[in-house]
DNA sequence: CTGTTAGCGCATTCAG
DNA sequence: CTGAATGCGCTAACAG
């Protein structure tokens, strides 16, 4: 049985109130000697306050929740997590992470958040599992939250958007401007099989629309490196192979470069390759990877939104920030 | 204000006990009509039980905690998380993840676990942040836990070990047997700068000891892909370059292959490369990556340990399992 | 079949 | 400076 404040109090010969005041360090005057007795007793018993009881009473958990698609997902998730951890540490919060990689787990995650696991949430879930209505419903409970998403109609929370459509269109436009005509789009499953094109696929389509002549080639396969390699191998092995591949992730793009080289094709001579995300790995690939994404992976502005909201007296008005994305041309295109 | 069971009860015209029984689905008989009124009231108010209150009362959270080094860490973390999520779902638990990438956060994580955030923990933290004493202290509180670690002296919990020393020694032995004499070890910071060699470095050293003649070359740089690329470039650019690189991770090994090729060296002709981890990416690298690690990334046995412990009446005796690791020779060596 | 009651462990009044 | 009493929201035992 874990020791309780009551047991500490008995051992120290004081009341539970005194134990609480000493250990939570509030500004009630406590005699130095009493304080020491309490601290000794707590140490001796290995006492740690029960968080469930504490949050029930204080109506705060001092925790924030990071909601991501998968453990070990995109590299930028790691940067986001770093920045969140850093600011949370500084403000006395701890961080728990929830992972949402199916509709069922999205439902479960919302349930956990509604159950009060944390005082606020930073949510970045790709794919279509966490639907707008779920999120808006969650925000309607008053939970402070920041959502990184380009979806429209997110009410009651701060929203962080990314101009990925425009940036991807620019990248594909660059491919067209440099003479490429058979440009393949290699996307993630959820993006390719959506009814209405959005995001990266939409950027590709918009750019292609401006050059009506160019042929559209759309495939999946960007979900993991091996699948991307196989998809690229098929694309590039066909008689009417594309002269460019626009991949929805840098990891997939690098797989495409590998596939090209293994087929004896030169990059960018025979086929240009552009990815999305601007991960560091693109700097050491050969050739270096052209990509679209943020120039610096700094998420402190996003994280600050959450803590502003947490520490506000009144719920502040919903804010929206748009992060900047750039097309970075390097050797692969 | 989030609605409480009391408000649901008032709206439905019943007592809070009835609300509790209806919503938690226990086997107390409730009149169908009453049940429906409760459900309607709950839906109308958007009621979700307060988990803090519930766990305080039930002395269970129905949550398990996964403790990892970093968000977006090694690929096998993702597989471990998948298997944990799957079994947790099946048994009505949710999963929260804690990340530990510094000694301070290790302390904080232990505090959170002691505070009762979950009913049990699955812990896999590389590096030296989460020390044995911290872990044993945590286990001593009675928290069911499974630790994936080769550290000795872990008391009161199940331990999952990996024969990485032997497997790495085998890999390096293979390099020696095939005539390599200048074999560089490229490790993670925490492993290279430890007083006593352990783990992968120890395996390397043991193998090298058996061939007294071979020269030892030990570097860091395996922490991320870019650092590994730079380190490998330096190693291979020197006049007395190594004829083999044993990297402490597959990702670093692949960076080493890139570095070699960018220097015009052939792999494995001029330099052999072996990694650790057996990630899928090794199958599409060129040449395919030789590696040591598990043949299949299946962690259900590990996860089962935890749930066995959670669902046991009595705390079961501490168990230990040893997972199997194999040297997989492929094209890069 | 349903309501009343007594805590779970803690933080916080209010008395002293 | 310290202690006793109250209740956060919920579940489980006990009455009815």
XYZ file of C-alpha atoms (C1' of nucleotides) in Angstrom:
698
model
C 0.000 0.000 0.000
C 1.345 3.354 -0.905
C 1.701 5.652 2.081
C -0.753 8.521 2.442
C -0.400 11.979 3.861
C -2.168 10.725 6.933
C 0.560 8.216 7.650
C 3.224 10.826 7.181
C 1.329 13.063 9.572
C 1.146 10.384 12.225
C 4.807 9.553 11.945
C 5.742 13.209 12.189
C 3.276 13.878 14.958
C 1.433 16.601 13.092
C -1.847 16.949 11.228
C -2.400 16.125 7.614
C -2.895 19.799 6.923
C 0.632 20.529 8.009
C 1.954 17.747 5.828
C 0.125 19.170 2.884
C 1.436 22.651 3.508
C 4.985 21.548 3.949
C 5.128 19.296 0.935
C 3.265 21.463 -1.512
C 5.402 24.396 -0.456
C 2.615 26.921 -0.143
C 3.209 30.126 1.688
C 1.837 29.215 5.031
C 4.341 29.764 7.816
C 5.576 26.495 9.295
C 8.075 26.209 12.131
C 11.427 25.056 10.749
C 11.563 22.190 13.176
C 8.067 21.001 12.292
C 8.887 21.272 8.633
C 11.928 19.122 9.078
C 10.015 16.456 10.954
C 7.514 16.273 8.135
C 10.191 16.067 5.478
C 11.969 13.319 7.366
C 8.800 11.329 7.829
C 7.925 11.700 4.158
C 11.325 10.543 3.058
C 11.325 7.667 5.475
C 8.016 6.375 4.169
C 8.835 7.152 0.551
C 5.764 9.293 0.300
C 4.553 10.693 -2.992
C 1.215 12.495 -3.126
C -1.549 10.664 -4.915
C -2.115 12.597 -8.107
C -5.675 11.442 -8.540
C -6.626 12.812 -5.159
C -4.686 15.967 -5.720
C -6.224 16.707 -9.091
C -9.658 15.875 -7.830
C -9.239 18.449 -5.114
C -7.350 21.142 -7.017
C -9.247 20.606 -10.210
C -6.002 20.728 -12.066
C -3.601 17.992 -13.037
C -0.521 20.057 -13.870
C -0.190 17.877 -16.923
C -0.429 18.577 -20.605
C -1.152 15.984 -23.206
C 0.515 15.636 -26.563
C -1.602 13.782 -29.081
C 0.247 12.355 -32.060
C -0.482 9.885 -34.798
C 2.001 7.217 -33.879
C 4.902 6.609 -31.601
C 8.011 6.992 -33.718
C 6.251 8.937 -36.385
C 7.619 11.797 -38.412
C 10.858 13.346 -37.223
C 9.238 16.711 -36.682
C 7.020 15.129 -34.033
C 10.173 14.676 -32.033
C 10.995 18.367 -32.313
C 7.492 19.324 -31.348
C 7.716 17.041 -28.341
C 11.058 18.540 -27.347
C 9.738 22.051 -27.405
C 6.644 21.067 -25.507
C 8.644 19.235 -22.874
C 10.934 22.167 -22.452
C 8.245 24.694 -21.806
C 6.269 22.270 -19.678
C 9.283 21.677 -17.485
C 9.791 25.384 -17.075
C 6.218 25.861 -15.923
C 5.912 22.864 -13.682
C 3.830 20.695 -15.950
C 4.499 17.157 -16.979
C 3.768 15.778 -20.416
C 1.956 12.627 -21.371
C 1.592 11.455 -24.932
C -1.358 9.767 -26.535
C -1.166 8.107 -29.872
C -4.002 7.986 -32.341
C -3.644 5.731 -35.338
C -7.159 4.563 -35.897
C -10.659 5.892 -35.575
C -11.245 3.700 -32.546
C -8.207 5.039 -30.775
C -9.226 8.569 -31.662
C -12.473 7.958 -29.846
C -10.592 6.476 -26.910
C -8.163 9.378 -26.784
C -10.982 11.879 -26.690
C -12.559 9.909 -23.887
C -9.337 9.995 -21.918
C -8.976 13.715 -22.443
C -12.572 14.344 -21.467
C -11.923 12.249 -18.421
C -9.481 14.903 -17.377
C -6.087 13.313 -17.855
C -4.531 16.718 -18.486
C -5.251 20.411 -18.240
C -4.685 20.995 -21.906
C -3.769 19.279 -25.121
C -1.564 19.845 -28.099
C -2.924 17.818 -30.959
C -1.250 16.929 -34.210
C -2.817 13.939 -35.839
C -2.402 13.298 -39.520
C -4.869 11.225 -41.422
C -8.581 11.291 -40.970
C -9.040 9.496 -37.697
C -9.572 12.460 -35.438
C -12.484 14.091 -37.107
C -13.448 17.688 -36.842
C -16.581 16.946 -34.890
C -14.700 14.947 -32.292
C -12.227 17.757 -31.865
C -14.836 20.471 -31.712
C -16.799 18.448 -29.200
C -13.719 18.152 -27.084
C -12.998 21.849 -27.306
C -16.583 22.538 -26.325
C -15.949 20.944 -22.940
C -13.646 23.857 -22.230
C -10.418 21.913 -22.437
C -7.676 24.287 -23.530
C -6.296 22.917 -26.723
C -4.152 23.717 -29.707
C -4.707 21.789 -32.893
C -2.210 21.611 -35.709
C -4.378 20.997 -38.687
C -5.523 22.594 -41.878
C -9.040 21.402 -41.422
C -11.696 24.090 -41.429
C -14.405 24.567 -38.860
C -12.366 23.859 -35.768
C -14.129 25.860 -33.099
C -13.136 26.772 -29.604
C -9.427 26.089 -29.817
C -6.281 27.585 -31.224
C -5.416 26.326 -34.662
C -2.010 26.127 -36.263
C -2.009 25.976 -39.989
C 0.579 25.163 -42.578
C 0.446 26.513 -46.115
C 1.240 23.097 -47.494
C -1.048 23.345 -50.476
C 0.662 26.485 -51.743
C 4.141 25.229 -50.900
C 3.573 21.913 -52.646
C 2.087 23.679 -55.636
C 5.201 25.800 -55.780
C 7.416 22.740 -55.720
C 5.496 21.029 -58.462
C 5.424 24.304 -60.380
C 9.181 24.341 -60.182
C 9.320 20.859 -61.638
C 7.091 21.951 -64.487
C 9.095 25.112 -65.067
C 12.261 23.092 -65.386
C 10.714 21.055 -68.133
C 9.339 18.024 -66.365
C 6.114 16.773 -67.831
C 5.469 13.349 -66.382
C 5.394 14.155 -62.686
C 4.224 11.417 -60.349
C 2.675 12.138 -56.986
C 3.518 9.527 -54.352
C 1.260 10.058 -51.380
C 0.143 8.574 -48.125
C -2.782 6.246 -48.212
C -5.142 8.531 -46.374
C -4.412 11.390 -48.712
C -4.669 9.512 -51.957
C -7.874 7.686 -51.152
C -9.823 10.671 -49.927
C -12.911 11.770 -51.842
C -11.915 15.411 -51.996
C -8.227 16.066 -52.626
C -6.584 18.133 -49.917
C -3.171 19.036 -48.657
C -0.201 17.792 -50.584
C -2.198 16.073 -53.248
C -4.250 19.197 -53.771
C -1.085 21.262 -54.181
C 0.114 18.823 -56.798
C -3.187 18.951 -58.651
C -3.373 22.729 -58.582
C 0.066 23.063 -60.058
C -0.674 20.457 -62.685
C -3.899 22.223 -63.586
C -1.976 25.305 -64.579
C -0.133 23.255 -67.176
C -3.002 21.382 -68.677
C -0.673 19.373 -70.878
C 1.174 17.559 -68.111
C 0.071 14.064 -67.298
C -1.079 13.174 -63.825
C 0.282 10.077 -62.141
C -0.939 9.420 -58.623
C 0.157 6.575 -56.414
C 0.242 5.646 -52.765
C 3.288 4.183 -51.106
C 4.622 7.113 -49.130
C 3.624 5.613 -45.807
C 6.924 3.939 -45.137
C 10.353 3.684 -46.651
C 10.061 0.164 -47.956
C 6.697 0.733 -49.578
C 8.007 3.923 -51.122
C 11.006 2.109 -52.539
C 8.798 -0.515 -54.099
C 6.355 1.988 -55.502
C 9.148 4.109 -56.949
C 10.762 1.037 -58.446
C 7.539 0.166 -60.213
C 6.988 3.694 -61.431
C 10.503 4.073 -62.726
C 10.700 0.625 -64.207
C 7.749 1.132 -66.500
C 8.352 1.988 -70.155
C 6.707 5.385 -69.853
C 8.395 6.240 -66.616
C 7.910 9.612 -64.961
C 10.592 12.252 -65.273
C 9.865 13.535 -61.770
C 8.517 12.229 -58.489
C 6.905 14.464 -55.946
C 6.731 12.452 -52.723
C 4.517 13.394 -49.808
C 7.350 12.858 -47.348
C 11.091 13.226 -47.369
C 11.554 9.649 -46.298
C 9.592 8.454 -49.261
C 11.538 10.809 -51.508
C 14.825 9.375 -50.349
C 13.531 5.899 -51.037
C 12.666 7.110 -54.512
C 16.223 8.323 -55.015
C 17.495 4.913 -53.974
C 15.111 3.215 -56.339
C 16.245 5.421 -59.204
C 19.899 4.747 -58.576
C 19.345 1.035 -58.243
C 17.699 1.139 -61.664
C 20.682 2.964 -63.102
C 18.820 6.222 -63.496
C 20.447 9.492 -62.613
C 18.882 11.977 -60.218
C 18.033 14.634 -61.236
C 19.123 13.901 -64.830
C 16.634 11.154 -65.612
C 14.231 11.822 -62.822
C 13.861 14.715 -60.434
C 12.763 14.023 -56.875
C 11.172 16.379 -54.378
C 9.974 15.530 -50.888
C 8.062 17.192 -48.091
C 9.157 17.919 -44.553
C 12.681 19.265 -44.764
C 14.233 16.664 -42.513
C 17.953 16.806 -41.761
C 18.538 13.567 -43.579
C 17.914 15.402 -46.848
C 21.215 17.214 -46.386
C 23.262 14.044 -46.492
C 21.479 12.211 -49.236
C 23.143 12.136 -52.619
C 22.081 14.224 -54.324
C 20.812 16.469 -51.591
C 17.066 16.406 -51.397
C 14.852 19.182 -52.669
C 11.928 19.567 -50.340
C 9.178 21.789 -49.049
C 8.666 22.452 -45.375
C 9.599 24.708 -42.508
C 13.083 26.157 -42.697
C 13.604 25.701 -38.984
C 11.889 23.130 -36.846
C 11.009 25.439 -34.031
C 7.655 24.912 -32.382
C 7.932 27.247 -29.451
C 5.286 29.511 -30.925
C 2.858 26.627 -31.073
C 3.639 25.485 -27.574
C 3.289 28.992 -26.251
C -0.284 29.118 -27.509
C -1.124 26.225 -25.240
C 0.461 27.629 -22.135
C -1.022 31.056 -22.739
C -4.343 29.375 -22.758
C -3.615 27.314 -19.681
C -2.541 30.256 -17.647
C -5.194 32.693 -18.768
C -7.891 33.721 -16.319
C -10.574 33.889 -18.946
C -10.658 31.605 -21.947
C -8.944 33.768 -24.568
C -10.429 34.098 -28.048
C -9.493 31.345 -30.447
C -6.305 32.259 -32.237
C -4.881 31.004 -35.429
C -1.313 31.068 -36.568
C 0.066 30.173 -39.936
C 3.533 28.764 -39.990
C 5.772 29.434 -42.888
C 6.696 26.763 -45.412
C 9.232 27.154 -48.139
C 10.343 25.272 -51.189
C 14.006 24.417 -50.756
C 15.640 23.534 -54.021
C 18.652 21.315 -53.659
C 20.410 18.806 -55.854
C 17.652 16.300 -56.496
C 15.596 18.532 -58.791
C -17.752 23.333 -15.802
C -17.789 19.710 -16.749
C -21.015 17.995 -15.775
C -20.909 15.536 -12.894
C -22.794 12.367 -12.203
C -24.901 14.339 -9.770
C -26.190 16.592 -12.517
C -26.942 13.659 -14.725
C -28.815 12.113 -11.835
C -30.894 15.214 -11.271
C -31.748 15.563 -14.918
C -32.745 11.915 -15.112
C -34.582 12.039 -11.794
C -32.567 9.234 -10.229
C -29.754 8.902 -7.701
C -26.085 9.183 -8.478
C -25.664 5.523 -7.647
C -27.997 4.604 -10.443
C -26.096 6.800 -12.833
C -22.893 5.129 -11.824
C -24.326 1.685 -12.270
C -25.830 2.419 -15.621
C -22.778 4.085 -17.076
C -20.142 1.770 -15.751
C -22.205 -1.157 -16.906
C -21.937 -3.214 -13.782
C -24.245 -6.104 -13.265
C -26.780 -4.456 -11.095
C -30.292 -4.818 -12.459
C -31.689 -1.525 -13.701
C -35.114 -1.022 -15.203
C -34.804 -0.544 -18.946
C -36.748 2.673 -18.779
C -34.594 4.099 -15.996
C -31.480 3.100 -17.860
C -32.665 4.915 -20.933
C -33.423 8.076 -18.977
C -29.923 8.033 -17.554
C -28.321 7.473 -20.917
C -30.338 10.275 -22.429
C -29.453 12.670 -19.664
C -25.789 11.777 -19.926
C -25.748 12.322 -23.641
C -27.653 15.540 -23.350
C -25.144 16.949 -20.882
C -22.145 15.486 -22.629
C -21.159 13.654 -19.490
C -17.873 11.802 -19.143
C -16.876 10.397 -15.759
C -14.066 12.213 -14.037
C -11.159 9.796 -14.155
C -9.399 11.290 -11.179
C -12.416 10.667 -8.973
C -12.935 7.253 -10.415
C -9.375 6.122 -9.920
C -9.261 7.575 -6.464
C -12.224 5.500 -5.535
C -11.459 2.310 -7.443
C -7.767 2.493 -6.776
C -7.165 1.625 -10.373
C -6.723 3.812 -13.386
C -7.218 1.273 -16.154
C -4.194 2.818 -17.788
C -0.755 1.527 -18.562
C 2.245 3.692 -19.124
C 4.875 3.224 -21.783
C 8.162 4.864 -20.889
C 10.531 5.493 -23.778
C 13.639 7.528 -24.361
C 12.294 9.984 -26.864
C 9.275 10.599 -28.979
C 10.201 9.483 -32.471
C 13.031 7.319 -31.296
C 14.142 4.026 -32.709
C 11.771 2.309 -35.110
C 11.363 -0.678 -32.840
C 9.810 1.590 -30.223
C 6.977 2.005 -32.658
C 6.505 -1.754 -32.859
C 6.609 -2.096 -29.119
C 4.016 0.641 -28.807
C 1.804 -1.067 -31.376
C 1.852 -4.350 -29.547
C 1.199 -2.662 -26.237
C -1.690 -0.655 -27.644
C -3.195 -3.729 -29.140
C -3.247 -5.757 -25.972
C -4.270 -2.761 -23.904
C -7.253 -2.171 -26.161
C -8.261 -5.780 -25.849
C -8.236 -5.597 -22.070
C -9.861 -2.233 -21.628
C -6.779 -0.262 -20.751
C -5.581 2.937 -22.307
C -1.964 3.756 -22.928
C -0.075 6.914 -22.064
C 3.516 7.471 -23.025
C 6.213 9.202 -21.037
C 9.464 10.219 -22.528
C 12.736 10.259 -20.647
C 15.723 11.901 -22.300
C 17.549 13.380 -19.372
C 18.221 12.577 -15.769
C 15.854 15.318 -14.675
C 13.040 13.925 -16.751
C 13.760 10.465 -15.458
C 13.195 11.775 -11.970
C 10.029 13.514 -13.104
C 8.744 10.392 -14.828
C 9.266 8.321 -11.724
C 7.418 10.935 -9.735
C 4.509 10.797 -12.138
C 4.400 7.027 -11.975
C 4.597 7.032 -8.200
C 1.815 9.564 -8.249
C -0.309 6.842 -9.757
C -0.810 7.860 -13.346
C -1.140 4.233 -14.394
C -1.608 0.760 -13.009
C 1.565 -0.523 -14.546
C 4.477 0.471 -16.702
C 6.476 -0.889 -19.566
C 9.839 0.748 -19.512
C 12.452 0.836 -22.231
C 14.871 3.669 -21.785
C 18.276 3.620 -23.398
C 21.124 5.633 -22.017
C 21.919 6.105 -18.399
C 19.219 8.472 -17.287
C 16.917 6.047 -15.595
C 19.224 4.502 -13.095
C 18.844 1.168 -11.485
C 18.124 2.645 -8.079
C 15.340 4.813 -9.391
C 13.771 1.826 -11.085
C 14.134 -0.461 -8.135
C 12.715 2.213 -5.887
C 9.736 2.479 -8.174
C 9.243 -1.264 -8.266
C 9.428 -1.305 -4.482
C 6.245 0.771 -4.336
C 4.466 -2.230 -5.753
C 3.825 -0.790 -9.188
C 3.633 -3.655 -11.670
C 6.349 -3.058 -14.178
C 8.330 -4.632 -16.953
C 11.742 -3.233 -17.741
C 13.584 -3.860 -20.965
C 17.169 -3.514 -19.941
C 20.332 -5.488 -19.564
C 21.216 -3.803 -16.331
C 21.738 -6.089 -13.382
C 20.192 -5.755 -9.975
C 16.705 -4.797 -11.084
C 14.523 -6.044 -8.278
C 10.814 -6.447 -7.978
C 9.897 -6.294 -11.635
C 9.981 -8.394 -14.747
C 13.074 -7.894 -16.826
C 13.475 -8.393 -20.541
C 16.995 -8.888 -21.686
C 18.676 -8.870 -25.030
C 21.867 -10.761 -25.781
C 23.309 -7.765 -27.518
C 26.828 -8.236 -26.240
C 27.049 -11.720 -27.683
C 25.279 -10.786 -30.889
C 27.513 -7.782 -31.459
C 30.585 -9.843 -30.680
C 29.436 -12.319 -33.272
C 29.036 -9.600 -35.860
C 32.463 -8.170 -35.193
C 33.880 -11.664 -35.132
C 32.451 -12.168 -38.573
C 34.216 -9.021 -39.763
C 37.468 -10.307 -38.349
C 36.947 -13.734 -39.846
C 36.466 -12.227 -43.267
C 39.805 -10.523 -43.003
C 38.968 -7.076 -41.702
C 41.566 -5.714 -39.338
C 40.829 -2.033 -38.890
C 37.311 -2.162 -37.572
C 35.844 1.061 -36.249
C 33.092 1.134 -33.654
C 30.696 4.004 -34.088
C 28.580 4.317 -30.975
C 26.075 6.455 -29.198
C 27.418 9.094 -26.880
C 26.170 7.463 -23.734
C 27.746 4.176 -24.612
C 31.134 5.470 -25.684
C 31.661 7.802 -22.768
C 30.761 5.355 -20.044
C 33.431 4.334 -17.567
C 32.787 0.624 -17.914
C 32.079 -0.582 -21.432
C 28.744 -2.335 -21.776
C 26.348 -3.428 -24.441
C 27.314 -2.934 -28.031
C 30.686 -1.456 -27.265
C 31.464 -4.344 -24.968
C 30.554 -6.811 -27.683
C 32.921 -5.056 -30.030
C 35.710 -5.069 -27.475
C 35.246 -8.725 -26.633
C 35.478 -9.748 -30.243
C 38.506 -7.564 -30.801
C 40.175 -9.043 -27.748
C 40.104 -12.451 -29.320
C 42.201 -11.124 -32.187
C 44.808 -9.178 -30.279
C 46.320 -7.929 -33.470
C 43.356 -5.900 -34.679
C 43.381 -2.205 -33.978
C 40.588 -0.581 -32.024
C 38.968 2.557 -33.330
C 36.152 3.954 -31.226
C 34.069 6.980 -32.105
C 30.737 8.510 -31.217
C 28.391 9.832 -33.825
C 25.732 7.159 -33.964
C 23.137 9.335 -32.282
C 21.633 10.670 -35.448
C 21.971 10.213 -39.168
C 23.726 13.455 -39.927
C 26.270 13.056 -37.162
C 26.897 9.500 -38.287
C 27.457 10.637 -41.844
C 29.982 13.210 -40.723
C 31.773 10.833 -38.425
C 31.959 8.161 -41.090
C 33.210 10.692 -43.609
C 36.035 11.643 -41.274
C 36.898 8.061 -40.502
C 36.929 7.017 -44.129
C 38.691 10.109 -45.353
C 41.729 9.576 -43.193
C 44.858 8.022 -44.728
C 44.704 4.966 -42.496
C 41.009 4.504 -42.952
C 39.191 1.563 -41.410
C 38.256 -1.406 -43.553
C 35.064 -1.960 -41.593
C 32.588 0.047 -39.555
C 30.433 -1.496 -36.895
C 27.746 1.049 -36.097
C 25.623 0.907 -32.979
C 22.458 1.495 -34.979
C 21.218 0.660 -38.429
C 20.496 4.279 -39.157
C 24.081 5.194 -38.428
C 25.243 2.259 -40.511
C 23.260 3.438 -43.489
C 24.769 6.889 -43.099
C 28.157 5.206 -43.128
C 27.312 3.489 -46.403
C 26.347 6.842 -47.874
C 29.553 8.396 -46.659
C 31.592 5.595 -48.197
C 29.903 5.905 -51.549
C 30.241 9.660 -51.581
C 33.964 9.165 -51.065
C 34.089 6.776 -53.972
C 34.662 3.745 -51.771
C 32.888 0.507 -52.457
C 30.871 -1.319 -49.841
C 31.780 -3.963 -48.891
C 34.862 -4.010 -51.120
C 36.761 -1.172 -49.525
C 34.847 -1.020 -46.307
C 32.361 -3.387 -44.716
C 29.465 -1.958 -42.726
C 27.350 -3.638 -40.085
C 24.584 -2.047 -38.045
C 22.381 -2.951 -35.111
C 18.617 -3.176 -34.940
C 17.489 -4.970 -38.060
C 15.196 -2.250 -39.302
C 13.275 -2.703 -42.514
C 15.177 0.063 -44.199
C 18.216 -2.202 -44.258
C 16.467 -4.309 -46.889
C 16.301 -1.503 -49.417
C 19.691 0.035 -48.878
C 22.311 -0.716 -51.503
C 24.035 -2.909 -50.640
C 21.572 -4.444 -48.236
C 22.622 -3.877 -44.677
C 24.200 -6.538 -42.513
C 22.922 -6.141 -39.005
C 22.327 -7.737 -35.654
C 18.977 -7.681 -33.931
C 15.713 -9.522 -33.546
C 14.573 -11.415 -36.619
C 10.984 -10.401 -36.059
C 9.851 -7.294 -34.249
C 7.222 -8.960 -32.171
C 6.832 -7.759 -28.617
C 3.705 -9.566 -27.588
C 5.666 -11.699 -25.150
C 6.957 -8.592 -23.417
C 3.567 -6.968 -23.294
C 2.014 -10.121 -21.952
C 4.338 -10.017 -18.978
C 2.863 -6.691 -17.990
C -0.746 -7.710 -18.294
C -0.132 -10.971 -16.501
C 1.202 -8.909 -13.674
C -1.669 -6.456 -13.786
C -4.301 -9.111 -13.660
C -2.683 -11.342 -11.088
C -4.226 -11.564 -7.638
C -0.913 -11.832 -5.887
C 2.222 -10.129 -7.124
C 3.838 -12.917 -9.136
C 7.531 -13.681 -8.761
C 9.828 -11.528 -10.843
C 10.358 -13.141 -14.216
C 13.034 -12.652 -16.745
C 12.926 -13.349 -20.431
C 15.741 -13.231 -22.887
C 14.834 -12.279 -26.399
C 16.718 -13.723 -29.272
C 19.124 -11.688 -31.358
C 20.795 -12.848 -34.483
C 23.514 -11.678 -36.792
C 22.027 -11.220 -40.216
C 24.649 -11.121 -42.904
C 23.609 -9.233 -45.982
C 25.416 -7.408 -48.735
C 27.245 -4.740 -46.801
C 29.779 -7.063 -45.188
C -35.206 -2.554 -8.620
C -33.348 1.965 -6.371
C -31.647 5.367 -2.799
C -28.543 6.595 1.161
C -24.123 6.659 2.913
C -19.308 6.383 3.609
C -15.134 6.973 2.210
C -10.814 7.012 -1.654
C -6.388 11.011 -0.450
C -5.772 15.419 -0.684
C -5.991 20.940 -0.318
C -8.185 24.343 1.827
C -11.115 26.940 4.520
C -11.949 28.400 9.404
C -10.873 28.178 14.399
C -7.733 28.407 17.796
C 2.094 28.947 13.919
C -1.140 24.487 13.834
C -5.381 21.311 13.885
C -10.197 19.923 12.758
C -13.512 19.822 9.402
C -15.209 19.925 4.688
C -15.802 18.280 0.101
C -13.646 17.521 -4.911
C -16.651 13.258 -8.006
C -17.063 8.847 -7.868
C -18.045 3.609 -6.532
C -19.506 0.019 -3.508
C -21.669 -1.594 0.452
C -25.764 -1.605 2.663
C -30.761 -0.495 3.265
C -34.958 -0.350 1.700
